Amino acid sequence: MHILRIFGWSFAITAVGVALAGVIGGGEAAAIVAILAVLEISLSFDNAVINATILRRMSLVWQRLFLTVGILIAVFGMRLIFPIVVVALTAHLGPIDVIDLAVNSDKVIDGGTYADKLHEAHPAIAAFGGIFLFMIFLDFMFDPERDVQWLRWIEEPLRKIGQLDVVPVVLALAALLVVGETIAGDDSAQVFAAGVAGLATYLAVRGLGEFFESRGIGAEEDEDEDSEGAAAPATAAATTAPAGGGNQLVLATGKAAFFLFLYLEVLDASFSFDGVVGAFAISQNIFIIAAGLGIGAMYIRSITVYLVRRGTLQEYVFLEHGAHYAIGALAVILALTIKWEVPEIITGLVGVGFIGVALLSSIRHRNARRNGAEPDEEEAPEPVGAKS
């Protein structure tokens, strides 16, 4: 029953989406929708793990919004409307012309179809999403307060260097400069612009979320007056919930949760770019693409909630590490796709591979602790600074 409660909407939307595709476009259309859904899940499973690390810091109300309002933004905003906006900006076409191109997949304007125009916009898309994801990876690796380490011989030196909080930004800009000068070629101008925009978006959304969390500004503070007309006292923007191991996790609400919600949506967009562009190799129909990728996005959100409710990240302590390594690899792959074609199956296997190895290390670590033995340091090291 617990599984059905979390995945119920995903199952229902899958049935409705595939059935409608079959009624409108026949068995081929239904099969394409199912294939695209599987593609999205395989490419974005690491996204679910990262989402869970953020969602578990948010109150139950905001978790529900992530599954309802968030999925509408993910399906219609990121996988239908956003590509149209990107094509309009990069191809210098009016919104009506781009919508006409998108609806009529065989129509040609300025020597290209909608899929062609989206492909031409790929360098900018890859630069924006790549820098955003690369910053997530760098912030994790250089976090000086991160206690649990997976590959200590890599992570401990980086954690110490992370005392200088400007290091991730400097490295991200250096990486953008290298990509722009060595890979982008004639697209270097739009790669630089999109990369800087991606970095600015990350810093703004993440920074505002952390600011409101640290200030303790929550939904309760939005209430101006109580029933007697007196000013309501400001209260903390959080409740607490078990985080595993007896610890209490502070749950953000109000403005802090709102910016975490925005951060999650931009993160989802960064993961979806590659899937949206790659989907045109399977179908030219934007509605079939939106349906298939939308179903996949719904499952990713359900998996995210499942990980949070089951406390999976607390039980399997290195899953978060594996997901961040997968994000770093995806950022590199996005940079490479500016010049070269990288098959989606490689992208998916890289992410699944990192998470699979991290899961195995987590299981060995958990079993060793339960048996009262010391885990093998190279495969499942003890958390740094853990109390005995």
PDB file of N, CA, C and O in Angstrom, residues 294-346:
ATOM      1  N   GLY A 294       7.542  13.210 -19.942  1.00  0.00           N
ATOM      2  CA  GLY A 294       6.748  13.595 -18.781  1.00  0.00           C
ATOM      3  C   GLY A 294       6.446  12.413 -17.878  1.00  0.00           C
ATOM      4  O   GLY A 294       6.496  12.514 -16.645  1.00  0.00           O
ATOM      5  N   ILE A 295       6.118  11.271 -18.486  1.00  0.00           N
ATOM      6  CA  ILE A 295       5.894  10.056 -17.698  1.00  0.00           C
ATOM      7  C   ILE A 295       7.166   9.676 -16.953  1.00  0.00           C
ATOM      8  O   ILE A 295       7.141   9.347 -15.758  1.00  0.00           O
ATOM      9  N   GLY A 296       8.293   9.733 -17.650  1.00  0.00           N
ATOM     10  CA  GLY A 296       9.565   9.441 -16.992  1.00  0.00           C
ATOM     11  C   GLY A 296       9.846  10.392 -15.843  1.00  0.00           C
ATOM     12  O   GLY A 296      10.305   9.974 -14.767  1.00  0.00           O
ATOM     13  N   ALA A 297       9.552  11.683 -16.046  1.00  0.00           N
ATOM     14  CA  ALA A 297       9.774  12.677 -14.990  1.00  0.00           C
ATOM     15  C   ALA A 297       8.897  12.399 -13.778  1.00  0.00           C
ATOM     16  O   ALA A 297       9.312  12.618 -12.630  1.00  0.00           O
ATOM     17  N   MET A 298       7.680  11.907 -14.016  1.00  0.00           N
ATOM     18  CA  MET A 298       6.790  11.576 -12.901  1.00  0.00           C
ATOM     19  C   MET A 298       7.365  10.440 -12.065  1.00  0.00           C
ATOM     20  O   MET A 298       7.326  10.474 -10.830  1.00  0.00           O
ATOM     21  N   TYR A 299       7.928   9.434 -12.745  1.00  0.00           N
ATOM     22  CA  TYR A 299       8.532   8.331 -11.999  1.00  0.00           C
ATOM     23  C   TYR A 299       9.752   8.798 -11.208  1.00  0.00           C
ATOM     24  O   TYR A 299       9.986   8.336 -10.071  1.00  0.00           O
ATOM     25  N   ILE A 300      10.538   9.697 -11.790  1.00  0.00           N
ATOM     26  CA  ILE A 300      11.703  10.217 -11.071  1.00  0.00           C
ATOM     27  C   ILE A 300      11.265  10.925  -9.796  1.00  0.00           C
ATOM     28  O   ILE A 300      11.884  10.780  -8.729  1.00  0.00           O
ATOM     29  N   ARG A 301      10.173  11.676  -9.874  1.00  0.00           N
ATOM     30  CA  ARG A 301       9.665  12.351  -8.682  1.00  0.00           C
ATOM     31  C   ARG A 301       9.137  11.349  -7.658  1.00  0.00           C
ATOM     32  O   ARG A 301       9.342  11.511  -6.456  1.00  0.00           O
ATOM     33  N   SER A 302       8.474  10.312  -8.120  1.00  0.00           N
ATOM     34  CA  SER A 302       7.988   9.288  -7.195  1.00  0.00           C
ATOM     35  C   SER A 302       9.147   8.566  -6.523  1.00  0.00           C
ATOM     36  O   SER A 302       9.101   8.284  -5.321  1.00  0.00           O
ATOM     37  N   ILE A 303      10.188   8.256  -7.291  1.00  0.00           N
ATOM     38  CA  ILE A 303      11.373   7.616  -6.718  1.00  0.00           C
ATOM     39  C   ILE A 303      12.014   8.528  -5.677  1.00  0.00           C
ATOM     40  O   ILE A 303      12.467   8.077  -4.617  1.00  0.00           O
ATOM     41  N   THR A 304      12.037   9.839  -5.971  1.00  0.00           N
ATOM     42  CA  THR A 304      12.601  10.806  -5.029  1.00  0.00           C
ATOM     43  C   THR A 304      11.855  10.757  -3.702  1.00  0.00           C
ATOM     44  O   THR A 304      12.477  10.673  -2.626  1.00  0.00           O
ATOM     45  N   VAL A 305      10.522  10.809  -3.763  1.00  0.00           N
ATOM     46  CA  VAL A 305       9.717  10.775  -2.539  1.00  0.00           C
ATOM     47  C   VAL A 305       9.906   9.444  -1.813  1.00  0.00           C
ATOM     48  O   VAL A 305       9.996   9.396  -0.580  1.00  0.00           O
ATOM     49  N   TYR A 306       9.993   8.357  -2.564  1.00  0.00           N
ATOM     50  CA  TYR A 306      10.203   7.036  -1.959  1.00  0.00           C
ATOM     51  C   TYR A 306      11.523   7.007  -1.183  1.00  0.00           C
ATOM     52  O   TYR A 306      11.582   6.502  -0.055  1.00  0.00           O
ATOM     53  N   LEU A 307      12.578   7.544  -1.781  1.00  0.00           N
ATOM     54  CA  LEU A 307      13.879   7.578  -1.102  1.00  0.00           C
ATOM     55  C   LEU A 307      13.810   8.382   0.185  1.00  0.00           C
ATOM     56  O   LEU A 307      14.437   8.029   1.191  1.00  0.00           O
ATOM     57  N   VAL A 308      13.036   9.485   0.153  1.00  0.00           N
ATOM     58  CA  VAL A 308      12.913  10.334   1.343  1.00  0.00           C
ATOM     59  C   VAL A 308      12.117   9.625   2.433  1.00  0.00           C
ATOM     60  O   VAL A 308      12.524   9.573   3.600  1.00  0.00           O
ATOM     61  N   ARG A 309      10.955   9.051   2.056  1.00  0.00           N
ATOM     62  CA  ARG A 309      10.080   8.430   3.053  1.00  0.00           C
ATOM     63  C   ARG A 309      10.710   7.185   3.678  1.00  0.00           C
ATOM     64  O   ARG A 309      10.486   6.896   4.855  1.00  0.00           O
ATOM     65  N   ARG A 310      11.478   6.434   2.895  1.00  0.00           N
ATOM     66  CA  ARG A 310      12.098   5.218   3.417  1.00  0.00           C
ATOM     67  C   ARG A 310      13.418   5.478   4.134  1.00  0.00           C
ATOM     68  O   ARG A 310      13.981   4.562   4.715  1.00  0.00           O
ATOM     69  N   GLY A 311      13.901   6.707   4.093  1.00  0.00           N
ATOM     70  CA  GLY A 311      15.183   7.015   4.723  1.00  0.00           C
ATOM     71  C   GLY A 311      16.340   6.300   4.054  1.00  0.00           C
ATOM     72  O   GLY A 311      17.334   5.953   4.704  1.00  0.00           O
ATOM     73  N   THR A 312      16.226   6.094   2.749  1.00  0.00           N
ATOM     74  CA  THR A 312      17.227   5.313   2.015  1.00  0.00           C
ATOM     75  C   THR A 312      18.603   5.951   2.068  1.00  0.00           C
ATOM     76  O   THR A 312      19.624   5.253   2.166  1.00  0.00           O
ATOM     77  N   LEU A 313      18.660   7.282   2.004  1.00  0.00           N
ATOM     78  CA  LEU A 313      19.960   7.952   1.989  1.00  0.00           C
ATOM     79  C   LEU A 313      20.677   7.830   3.326  1.00  0.00           C
ATOM     80  O   LEU A 313      21.906   7.916   3.387  1.00  0.00           O
ATOM     81  N   GLN A 314      19.909   7.643   4.404  1.00  0.00           N
ATOM     82  CA  GLN A 314      20.550   7.438   5.697  1.00  0.00           C
ATOM     83  C   GLN A 314      21.026   5.990   5.857  1.00  0.00           C
ATOM     84  O   GLN A 314      22.033   5.723   6.503  1.00  0.00           O
ATOM     85  N   GLU A 315      20.297   5.052   5.239  1.00  0.00           N
ATOM     86  CA  GLU A 315      20.679   3.650   5.348  1.00  0.00           C
ATOM     87  C   GLU A 315      21.847   3.303   4.422  1.00  0.00           C
ATOM     88  O   GLU A 315      22.744   2.551   4.787  1.00  0.00           O
ATOM     89  N   TYR A 316      21.814   3.856   3.213  1.00  0.00           N
ATOM     90  CA  TYR A 316      22.867   3.602   2.228  1.00  0.00           C
ATOM     91  C   TYR A 316      23.653   4.908   2.055  1.00  0.00           C
ATOM     92  O   TYR A 316      23.360   5.730   1.190  1.00  0.00           O
ATOM     93  N   VAL A 317      24.680   5.069   2.898  1.00  0.00           N
ATOM     94  CA  VAL A 317      25.274   6.383   3.133  1.00  0.00           C
ATOM     95  C   VAL A 317      26.090   6.921   1.958  1.00  0.00           C
ATOM     96  O   VAL A 317      26.406   8.102   1.923  1.00  0.00           O
ATOM     97  N   PHE A 318      26.456   6.050   1.006  1.00  0.00           N
ATOM     98  CA  PHE A 318      27.289   6.523  -0.102  1.00  0.00           C
ATOM     99  C   PHE A 318      26.500   6.753  -1.392  1.00  0.00           C
ATOM    100  O   PHE A 318      27.104   7.076  -2.418  1.00  0.00           O
ATOM    101  N   LEU A 319      25.173   6.574  -1.341  1.00  0.00           N
ATOM    102  CA  LEU A 319      24.360   6.814  -2.537  1.00  0.00           C
ATOM    103  C   LEU A 319      24.488   8.262  -2.998  1.00  0.00           C
ATOM    104  O   LEU A 319      24.572   8.546  -4.197  1.00  0.00           O
ATOM    105  N   GLU A 320      24.478   9.186  -2.047  1.00  0.00           N
ATOM    106  CA  GLU A 320      24.611  10.597  -2.394  1.00  0.00           C
ATOM    107  C   GLU A 320      25.939  10.868  -3.081  1.00  0.00           C
ATOM    108  O   GLU A 320      26.012  11.641  -4.044  1.00  0.00           O
ATOM    109  N   HIS A 321      26.998  10.218  -2.621  1.00  0.00           N
ATOM    110  CA  HIS A 321      28.309  10.386  -3.248  1.00  0.00           C
ATOM    111  C   HIS A 321      28.289   9.888  -4.689  1.00  0.00           C
ATOM    112  O   HIS A 321      28.769  10.557  -5.608  1.00  0.00           O
ATOM    113  N   GLY A 322      27.731   8.676  -4.882  1.00  0.00           N
ATOM    114  CA  GLY A 322      27.666   8.119  -6.223  1.00  0.00           C
ATOM    115  C   GLY A 322      26.891   9.001  -7.174  1.00  0.00           C
ATOM    116  O   GLY A 322      27.278   9.179  -8.336  1.00  0.00           O
ATOM    117  N   ALA A 323      25.782   9.580  -6.679  1.00  0.00           N
ATOM    118  CA  ALA A 323      24.975  10.464  -7.523  1.00  0.00           C
ATOM    119  C   ALA A 323      25.753  11.717  -7.905  1.00  0.00           C
ATOM    120  O   ALA A 323      25.654  12.195  -9.042  1.00  0.00           O
ATOM    121  N   HIS A 324      26.531  12.259  -6.992  1.00  0.00           N
ATOM    122  CA  HIS A 324      27.309  13.464  -7.312  1.00  0.00           C
ATOM    123  C   HIS A 324      28.450  13.165  -8.289  1.00  0.00           C
ATOM    124  O   HIS A 324      28.750  13.991  -9.156  1.00  0.00           O
ATOM    125  N   TYR A 325      29.066  11.994  -8.141  1.00  0.00           N
ATOM    126  CA  TYR A 325      30.069  11.616  -9.137  1.00  0.00           C
ATOM    127  C   TYR A 325      29.410  11.461 -10.514  1.00  0.00           C
ATOM    128  O   TYR A 325      30.004  11.832 -11.542  1.00  0.00           O
ATOM    129  N   ALA A 326      28.201  10.909 -10.539  1.00  0.00           N
ATOM    130  CA  ALA A 326      27.468  10.779 -11.806  1.00  0.00           C
ATOM    131  C   ALA A 326      27.146  12.146 -12.395  1.00  0.00           C
ATOM    132  O   ALA A 326      27.203  12.346 -13.613  1.00  0.00           O
ATOM    133  N   ILE A 327      26.815  13.102 -11.535  1.00  0.00           N
ATOM    134  CA  ILE A 327      26.536  14.463 -11.997  1.00  0.00           C
ATOM    135  C   ILE A 327      27.799  15.084 -12.595  1.00  0.00           C
ATOM    136  O   ILE A 327      27.747  15.748 -13.642  1.00  0.00           O
ATOM    137  N   GLY A 328      28.931  14.890 -11.934  1.00  0.00           N
ATOM    138  CA  GLY A 328      30.176  15.406 -12.487  1.00  0.00           C
ATOM    139  C   GLY A 328      30.476  14.807 -13.853  1.00  0.00           C
ATOM    140  O   GLY A 328      30.892  15.511 -14.781  1.00  0.00           O
ATOM    141  N   ALA A 329      30.237  13.499 -13.990  1.00  0.00           N
ATOM    142  CA  ALA A 329      30.446  12.842 -15.283  1.00  0.00           C
ATOM    143  C   ALA A 329      29.472  13.369 -16.331  1.00  0.00           C
ATOM    144  O   ALA A 329      29.854  13.589 -17.491  1.00  0.00           O
ATOM    145  N   LEU A 330      28.217  13.611 -15.935  1.00  0.00           N
ATOM    146  CA  LEU A 330      27.235  14.143 -16.876  1.00  0.00           C
ATOM    147  C   LEU A 330      27.619  15.541 -17.343  1.00  0.00           C
ATOM    148  O   LEU A 330      27.433  15.894 -18.517  1.00  0.00           O
ATOM    149  N   ALA A 331      28.159  16.363 -16.431  1.00  0.00           N
ATOM    150  CA  ALA A 331      28.611  17.702 -16.817  1.00  0.00           C
ATOM    151  C   ALA A 331      29.709  17.619 -17.873  1.00  0.00           C
ATOM    152  O   ALA A 331      29.716  18.381 -18.845  1.00  0.00           O
ATOM    153  N   VAL A 332      30.634  16.675 -17.699  1.00  0.00           N
ATOM    154  CA  VAL A 332      31.706  16.480 -18.687  1.00  0.00           C
ATOM    155  C   VAL A 332      31.123  16.002 -20.018  1.00  0.00           C
ATOM    156  O   VAL A 332      31.513  16.480 -21.099  1.00  0.00           O
ATOM    157  N   ILE A 333      30.166  15.074 -19.952  1.00  0.00           N
ATOM    158  CA  ILE A 333      29.543  14.564 -21.172  1.00  0.00           C
ATOM    159  C   ILE A 333      28.811  15.676 -21.921  1.00  0.00           C
ATOM    160  O   ILE A 333      28.879  15.771 -23.149  1.00  0.00           O
ATOM    161  N   LEU A 334      28.105  16.526 -21.187  1.00  0.00           N
ATOM    162  CA  LEU A 334      27.419  17.648 -21.832  1.00  0.00           C
ATOM    163  C   LEU A 334      28.413  18.558 -22.551  1.00  0.00           C
ATOM    164  O   LEU A 334      28.137  19.043 -23.655  1.00  0.00           O
ATOM    165  N   ALA A 335      29.558  18.791 -21.929  1.00  0.00           N
ATOM    166  CA  ALA A 335      30.580  19.613 -22.579  1.00  0.00           C
ATOM    167  C   ALA A 335      31.071  18.950 -23.859  1.00  0.00           C
ATOM    168  O   ALA A 335      31.246  19.614 -24.891  1.00  0.00           O
ATOM    169  N   LEU A 336      31.262  17.646 -23.829  1.00  0.00           N
ATOM    170  CA  LEU A 336      31.734  16.928 -25.014  1.00  0.00           C
ATOM    171  C   LEU A 336      30.706  16.951 -26.140  1.00  0.00           C
ATOM    172  O   LEU A 336      31.068  16.987 -27.324  1.00  0.00           O
ATOM    173  N   THR A 337      29.403  16.946 -25.777  1.00  0.00           N
ATOM    174  CA  THR A 337      28.365  16.929 -26.814  1.00  0.00           C
ATOM    175  C   THR A 337      28.271  18.239 -27.587  1.00  0.00           C
ATOM    176  O   THR A 337      27.561  18.308 -28.594  1.00  0.00           O
ATOM    177  N   ILE A 338      28.955  19.272 -27.118  1.00  0.00           N
ATOM    178  CA  ILE A 338      28.994  20.516 -27.888  1.00  0.00           C
ATOM    179  C   ILE A 338      29.639  20.275 -29.247  1.00  0.00           C
ATOM    180  O   ILE A 338      29.250  20.883 -30.253  1.00  0.00           O
ATOM    181  N   LYS A 339      30.588  19.335 -29.288  1.00  0.00           N
ATOM    182  CA  LYS A 339      31.304  19.064 -30.535  1.00  0.00           C
ATOM    183  C   LYS A 339      31.050  17.656 -31.076  1.00  0.00           C
ATOM    184  O   LYS A 339      31.003  17.455 -32.289  1.00  0.00           O
ATOM    185  N   TRP A 340      30.894  16.694 -30.169  1.00  0.00           N
ATOM    186  CA  TRP A 340      30.760  15.307 -30.603  1.00  0.00           C
ATOM    187  C   TRP A 340      29.426  14.724 -30.144  1.00  0.00           C
ATOM    188  O   TRP A 340      28.840  15.169 -29.155  1.00  0.00           O
ATOM    189  N   GLU A 341      28.968  13.703 -30.864  1.00  0.00           N
ATOM    190  CA  GLU A 341      27.765  12.969 -30.481  1.00  0.00           C
ATOM    191  C   GLU A 341      28.122  11.927 -29.429  1.00  0.00           C
ATOM    192  O   GLU A 341      29.054  11.148 -29.610  1.00  0.00           O
ATOM    193  N   VAL A 342      27.381  11.928 -28.332  1.00  0.00           N
ATOM    194  CA  VAL A 342      27.557  10.924 -27.288  1.00  0.00           C
ATOM    195  C   VAL A 342      26.243  10.170 -27.141  1.00  0.00           C
ATOM    196  O   VAL A 342      25.230  10.782 -26.774  1.00  0.00           O
ATOM    197  N   PRO A 343      26.205   8.878 -27.432  1.00  0.00           N
ATOM    198  CA  PRO A 343      24.958   8.109 -27.340  1.00  0.00           C
ATOM    199  C   PRO A 343      24.334   8.184 -25.949  1.00  0.00           C
ATOM    200  O   PRO A 343      25.049   8.160 -24.937  1.00  0.00           O
ATOM    201  N   GLU A 344      22.996   8.293 -25.906  1.00  0.00           N
ATOM    202  CA  GLU A 344      22.292   8.400 -24.628  1.00  0.00           C
ATOM    203  C   GLU A 344      22.551   7.199 -23.733  1.00  0.00           C
ATOM    204  O   GLU A 344      22.565   7.315 -22.506  1.00  0.00           O
ATOM    205  N   ILE A 345      22.765   6.031 -24.348  1.00  0.00           N
ATOM    206  CA  ILE A 345      22.982   4.831 -23.541  1.00  0.00           C
ATOM    207  C   ILE A 345      24.256   4.947 -22.709  1.00  0.00           C
ATOM    208  O   ILE A 345      24.328   4.469 -21.578  1.00  0.00           O
ATOM    209  N   ILE A 346      25.261   5.648 -23.252  1.00  0.00           N
ATOM    210  CA  ILE A 346      26.499   5.854 -22.492  1.00  0.00           C
ATOM    211  C   ILE A 346      26.232   6.760 -21.301  1.00  0.00           C
ATOM    212  O   ILE A 346      26.680   6.500 -20.175  1.00  0.00           O
TER     213      ILE A 346
END
